[in-house]
Coordinates of C-alpha atoms and ligand atoms in Angstrom, one line a residue:
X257 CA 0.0 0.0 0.0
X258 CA 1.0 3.4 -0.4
X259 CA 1.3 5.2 2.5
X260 CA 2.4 8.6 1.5
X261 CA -0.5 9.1 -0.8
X262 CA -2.6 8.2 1.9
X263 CA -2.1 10.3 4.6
X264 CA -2.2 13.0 1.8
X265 CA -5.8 12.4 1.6
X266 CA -6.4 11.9 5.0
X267 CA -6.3 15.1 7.2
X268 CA -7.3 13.9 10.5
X269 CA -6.9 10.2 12.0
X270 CA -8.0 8.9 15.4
X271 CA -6.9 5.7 16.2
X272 CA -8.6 4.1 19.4
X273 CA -8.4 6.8 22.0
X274 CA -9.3 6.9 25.6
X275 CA -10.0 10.0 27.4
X276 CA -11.0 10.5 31.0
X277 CA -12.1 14.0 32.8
X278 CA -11.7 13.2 36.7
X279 CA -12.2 9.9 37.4
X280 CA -14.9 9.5 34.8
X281 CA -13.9 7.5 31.8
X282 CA -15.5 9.5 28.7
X283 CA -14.0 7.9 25.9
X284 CA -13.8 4.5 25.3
X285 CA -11.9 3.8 22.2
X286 CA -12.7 6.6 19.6
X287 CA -11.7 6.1 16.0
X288 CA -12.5 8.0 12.8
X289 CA -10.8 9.7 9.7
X290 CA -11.5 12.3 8.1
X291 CA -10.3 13.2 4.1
X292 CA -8.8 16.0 3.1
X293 CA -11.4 18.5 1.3
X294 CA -14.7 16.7 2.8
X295 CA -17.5 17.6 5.5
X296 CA -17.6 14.8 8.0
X297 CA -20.4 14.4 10.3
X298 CA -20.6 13.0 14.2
X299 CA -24.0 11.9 14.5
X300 CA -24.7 10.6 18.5
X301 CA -27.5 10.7 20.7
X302 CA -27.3 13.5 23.6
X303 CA -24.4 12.3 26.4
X304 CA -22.6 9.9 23.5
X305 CA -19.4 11.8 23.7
X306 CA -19.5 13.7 20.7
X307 CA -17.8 17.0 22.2
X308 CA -15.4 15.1 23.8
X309 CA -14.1 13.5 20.7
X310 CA -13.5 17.0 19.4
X311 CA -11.8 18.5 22.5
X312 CA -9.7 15.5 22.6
X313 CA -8.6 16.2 19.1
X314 CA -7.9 19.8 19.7
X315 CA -6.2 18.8 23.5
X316 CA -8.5 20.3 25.3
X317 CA -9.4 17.2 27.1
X318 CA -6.5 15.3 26.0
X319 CA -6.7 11.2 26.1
X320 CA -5.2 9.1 28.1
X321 CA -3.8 6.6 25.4
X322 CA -4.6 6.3 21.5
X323 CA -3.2 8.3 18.5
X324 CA -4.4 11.6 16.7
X325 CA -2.6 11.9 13.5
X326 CA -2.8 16.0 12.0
X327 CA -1.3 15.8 8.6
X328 CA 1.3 13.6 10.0
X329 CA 2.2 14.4 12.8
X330 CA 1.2 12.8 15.8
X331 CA -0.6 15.4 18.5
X332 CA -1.8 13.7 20.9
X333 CA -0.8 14.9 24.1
X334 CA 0.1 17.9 22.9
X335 CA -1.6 21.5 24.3
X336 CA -4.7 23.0 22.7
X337 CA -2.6 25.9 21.9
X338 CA 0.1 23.9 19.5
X339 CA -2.6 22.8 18.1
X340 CA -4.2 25.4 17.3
X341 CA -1.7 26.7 15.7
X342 CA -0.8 23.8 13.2
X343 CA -4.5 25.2 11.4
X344 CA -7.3 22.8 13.8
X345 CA -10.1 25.6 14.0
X346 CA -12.7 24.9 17.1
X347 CA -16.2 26.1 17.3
X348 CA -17.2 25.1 21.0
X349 CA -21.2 24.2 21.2
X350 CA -23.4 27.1 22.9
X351 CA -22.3 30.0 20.7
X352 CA -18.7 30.7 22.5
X353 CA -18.4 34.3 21.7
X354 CA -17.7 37.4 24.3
X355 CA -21.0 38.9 24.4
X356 CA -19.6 42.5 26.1
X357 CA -17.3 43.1 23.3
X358 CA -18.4 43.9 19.8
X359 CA -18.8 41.8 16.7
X360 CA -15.3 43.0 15.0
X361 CA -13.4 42.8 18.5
X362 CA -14.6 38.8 18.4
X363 CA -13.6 38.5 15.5
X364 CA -10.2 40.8 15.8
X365 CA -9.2 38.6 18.6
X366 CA -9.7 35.5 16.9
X367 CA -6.3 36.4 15.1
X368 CA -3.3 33.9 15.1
X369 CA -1.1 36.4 13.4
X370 CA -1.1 40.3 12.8
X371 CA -3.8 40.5 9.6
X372 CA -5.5 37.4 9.6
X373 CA -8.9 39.1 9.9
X374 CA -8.1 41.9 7.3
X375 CA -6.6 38.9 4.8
X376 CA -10.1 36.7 5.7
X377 CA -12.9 39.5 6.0
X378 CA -14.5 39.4 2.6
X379 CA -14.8 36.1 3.0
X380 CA -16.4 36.5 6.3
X381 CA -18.8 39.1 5.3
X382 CA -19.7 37.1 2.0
X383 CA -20.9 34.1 4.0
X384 CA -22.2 36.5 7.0
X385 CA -23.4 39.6 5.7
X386 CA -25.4 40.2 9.2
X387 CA -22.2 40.4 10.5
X388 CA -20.8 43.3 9.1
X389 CA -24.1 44.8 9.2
X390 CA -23.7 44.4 12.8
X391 CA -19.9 44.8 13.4
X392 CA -20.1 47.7 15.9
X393 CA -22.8 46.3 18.3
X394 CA -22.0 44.7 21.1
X395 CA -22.2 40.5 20.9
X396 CA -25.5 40.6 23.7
X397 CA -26.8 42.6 21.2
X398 CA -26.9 39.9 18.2
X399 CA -29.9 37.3 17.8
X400 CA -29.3 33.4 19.1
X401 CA -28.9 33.0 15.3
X402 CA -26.2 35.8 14.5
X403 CA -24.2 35.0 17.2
X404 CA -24.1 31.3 15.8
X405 CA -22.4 33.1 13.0
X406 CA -20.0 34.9 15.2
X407 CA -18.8 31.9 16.6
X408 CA -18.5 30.4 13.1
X409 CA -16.8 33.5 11.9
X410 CA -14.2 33.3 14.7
X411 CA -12.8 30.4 13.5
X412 CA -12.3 31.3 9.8
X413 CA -10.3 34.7 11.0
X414 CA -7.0 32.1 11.0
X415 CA -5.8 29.9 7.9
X416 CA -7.5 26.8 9.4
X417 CA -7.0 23.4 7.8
X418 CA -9.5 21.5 9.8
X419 CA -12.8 22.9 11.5
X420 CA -14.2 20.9 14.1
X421 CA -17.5 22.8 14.7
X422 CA -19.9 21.6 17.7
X423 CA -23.4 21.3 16.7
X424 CA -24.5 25.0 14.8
X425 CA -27.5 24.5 14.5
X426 CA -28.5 24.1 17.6
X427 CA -31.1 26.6 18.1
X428 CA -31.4 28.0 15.0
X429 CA -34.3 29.2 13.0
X430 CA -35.1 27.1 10.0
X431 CA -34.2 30.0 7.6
X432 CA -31.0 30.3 9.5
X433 CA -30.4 26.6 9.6
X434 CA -30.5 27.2 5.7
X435 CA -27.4 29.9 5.7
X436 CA -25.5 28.1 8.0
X437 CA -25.3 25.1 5.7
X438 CA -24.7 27.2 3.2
X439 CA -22.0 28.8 4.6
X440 CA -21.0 25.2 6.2
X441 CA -20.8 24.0 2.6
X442 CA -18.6 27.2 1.3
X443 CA -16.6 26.7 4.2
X444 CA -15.5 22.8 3.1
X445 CA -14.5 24.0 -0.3
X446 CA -11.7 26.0 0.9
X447 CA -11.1 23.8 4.6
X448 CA -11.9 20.1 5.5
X449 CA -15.0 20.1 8.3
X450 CA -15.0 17.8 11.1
X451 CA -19.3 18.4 12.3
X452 CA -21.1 17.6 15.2
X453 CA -24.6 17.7 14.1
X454 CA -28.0 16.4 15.8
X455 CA -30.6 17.9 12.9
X456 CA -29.9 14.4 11.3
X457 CA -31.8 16.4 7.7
X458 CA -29.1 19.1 8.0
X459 CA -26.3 16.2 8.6
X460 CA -27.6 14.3 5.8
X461 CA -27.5 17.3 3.3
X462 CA -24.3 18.5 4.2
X463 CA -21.7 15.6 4.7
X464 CA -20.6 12.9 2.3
X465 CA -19.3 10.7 5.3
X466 CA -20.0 9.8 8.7
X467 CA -19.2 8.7 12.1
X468 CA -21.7 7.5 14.6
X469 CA -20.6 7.6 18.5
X470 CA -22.2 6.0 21.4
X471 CA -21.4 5.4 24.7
X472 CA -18.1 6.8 24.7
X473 CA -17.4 4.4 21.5
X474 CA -17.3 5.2 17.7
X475 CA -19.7 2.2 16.6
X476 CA -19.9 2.7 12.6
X477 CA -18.7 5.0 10.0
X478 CA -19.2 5.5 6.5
X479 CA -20.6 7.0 3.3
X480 CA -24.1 9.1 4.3
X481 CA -26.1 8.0 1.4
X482 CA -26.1 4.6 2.9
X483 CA -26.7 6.0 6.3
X484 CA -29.7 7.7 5.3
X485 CA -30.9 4.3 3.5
X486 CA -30.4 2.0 6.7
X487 CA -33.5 3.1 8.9
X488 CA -32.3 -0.2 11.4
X489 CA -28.6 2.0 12.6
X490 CA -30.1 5.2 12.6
X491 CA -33.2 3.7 14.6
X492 CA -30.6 1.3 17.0
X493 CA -27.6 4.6 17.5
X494 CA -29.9 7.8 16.6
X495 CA -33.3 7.2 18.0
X496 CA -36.8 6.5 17.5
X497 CA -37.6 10.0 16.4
X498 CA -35.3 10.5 13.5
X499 CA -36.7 7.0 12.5
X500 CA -40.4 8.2 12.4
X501 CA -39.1 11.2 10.3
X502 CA -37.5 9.6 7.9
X503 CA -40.3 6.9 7.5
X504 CA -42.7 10.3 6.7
X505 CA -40.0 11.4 4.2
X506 CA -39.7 8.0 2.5
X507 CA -43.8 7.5 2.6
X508 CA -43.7 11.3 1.6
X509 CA -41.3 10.4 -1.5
X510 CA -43.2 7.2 -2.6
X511 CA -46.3 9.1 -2.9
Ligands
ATP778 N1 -16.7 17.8 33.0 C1 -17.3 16.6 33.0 N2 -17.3 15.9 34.1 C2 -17.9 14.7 34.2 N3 -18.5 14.1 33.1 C3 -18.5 14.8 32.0 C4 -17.9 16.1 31.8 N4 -18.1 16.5 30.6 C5 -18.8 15.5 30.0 N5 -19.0 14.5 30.8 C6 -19.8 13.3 30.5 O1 -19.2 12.7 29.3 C7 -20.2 12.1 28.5 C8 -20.0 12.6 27.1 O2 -20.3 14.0 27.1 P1 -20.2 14.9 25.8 O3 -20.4 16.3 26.1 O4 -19.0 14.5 25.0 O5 -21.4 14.3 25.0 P2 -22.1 14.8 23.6 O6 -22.2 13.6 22.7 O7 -21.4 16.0 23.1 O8 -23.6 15.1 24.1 P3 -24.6 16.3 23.6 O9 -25.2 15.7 22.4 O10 -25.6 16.4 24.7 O11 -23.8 17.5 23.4 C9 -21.5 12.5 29.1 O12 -22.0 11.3 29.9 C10 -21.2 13.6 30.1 O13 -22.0 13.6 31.2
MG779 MG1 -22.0 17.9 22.8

């Protein structure tokens, strides 16, 4: 096998990591890829251990034993901040912004180096107009929806490989939901998007592959047109709701 080629086309690789916070042990063996270019998707009922995966890629919580494999180099172990600073991006669930200070300070001290937000504003705007609209306010001052996009934002001020972004949808407004896969989408064509996503119809849309986490395990990956065609996994690992959904779309489809 070729190895270099590869690891070219694979960004991110966990391989069978543990993590524990106190005494508790969180993770369980964890293990995913992610390609270069793609949107990948951690789909996971509520408590699975979906934003643990993520801060134990960035080091945030870091594991206990396993590998994480960034473009070749191994990081595990290594500080949030390195890691950060190879180009891993990090969205945190809940809108992590600082809601005294104004949209363009966010996003001003989101900078890695002297310029990154000047270099990446257009960008920002294009896929955010709200938010230069709104760059003066204050961030207590934006919608549930717009601060979403702040949070987004933040993490596109940097040159970021990899964006693991925790659940954005979360809250949102259908019409928002709409322009944050849109921008989610824009996003992957210039980056490679690691997702945490529980709106399994946004998930679907957006993300070519998949990784499915439960109890503190990684339990099946693969491509998401098969996912969306195998009502018995997403029924046994996603729940009985997104079953009876997806039974109305399919019924829906036949008609
Ligand atoms: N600081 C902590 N101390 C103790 N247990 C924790 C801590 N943080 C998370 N956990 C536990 O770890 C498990 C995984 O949590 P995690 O936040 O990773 O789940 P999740 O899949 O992101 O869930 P959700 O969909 O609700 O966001 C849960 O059982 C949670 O209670
Ligand atoms: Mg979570």
């Amino acid at each position: 096998m070729n190895k270099g080629h590869h690891s070219e086309q694979i960004i991110l690789s966990v391989e069978n990591i543990h993590t524990f916070i106190g005494q508790f042990h969180i993770l369980e063996g964890v293990s995913l890829e992610v390609p270069r270019g793609s949107i990948t998707v951690m789909l996971g009922r509520n408590g699975a251990g979906k934003t643990t995966t993520l801060k134990s890629i960035l080091g945030l919580t870091p594991p206990s034993s396993g590998k994480i494999i960034f473009e070749d180099a191994e990081i595990q172990g290594k500080h949030a901040f390195n890691n950060a600073n190879l180009g891993i991006g990090y969205v945190p669930e809940h809108r992590a912004i600082f809601r005294s200070l104004s949209v363009m300070e966010n996003l001003k001290l989101a900078e890695r180096k002297r310029g990154d937000f000047d270099r990446h504003a257009k960008f920002i705007f294009d896929l955010f107009p709200d938010l230069e609209r709104l760059y003066k306010l204050p961030g207590n001052h934006l919608s549930g929806g717009q601060q979403q996009m702040l949070a987004v934002a933040r993490a596109l001020v940097p040159d970021n490989k990899l964006l693991l972004i925790d659940e954005p949808s979360e809250g949102l407004a259908p019409i928002l939901i709409e322009q944050m896969m849109e921008a989610i989408r824009k996003l992957s064509t210039t980056s490679t998007v690691l997702l945490v996503e529980q709106n399994f119809i946004m998930a679907s849309q957006l993300a070519e592959r998949f990784i499915i986490i439960d109890d503190g395990k990684s339990v099946q990956r693969g491509l998401m047109k098969d996912l969306v065609q195998d009502e018995d996994m997403i029924h046994e690992y996603l729940g009985a709701s997104i079953h009876a959904r997806k039974t109305e779309v399919s019924h829906a489809a036949k008609k």
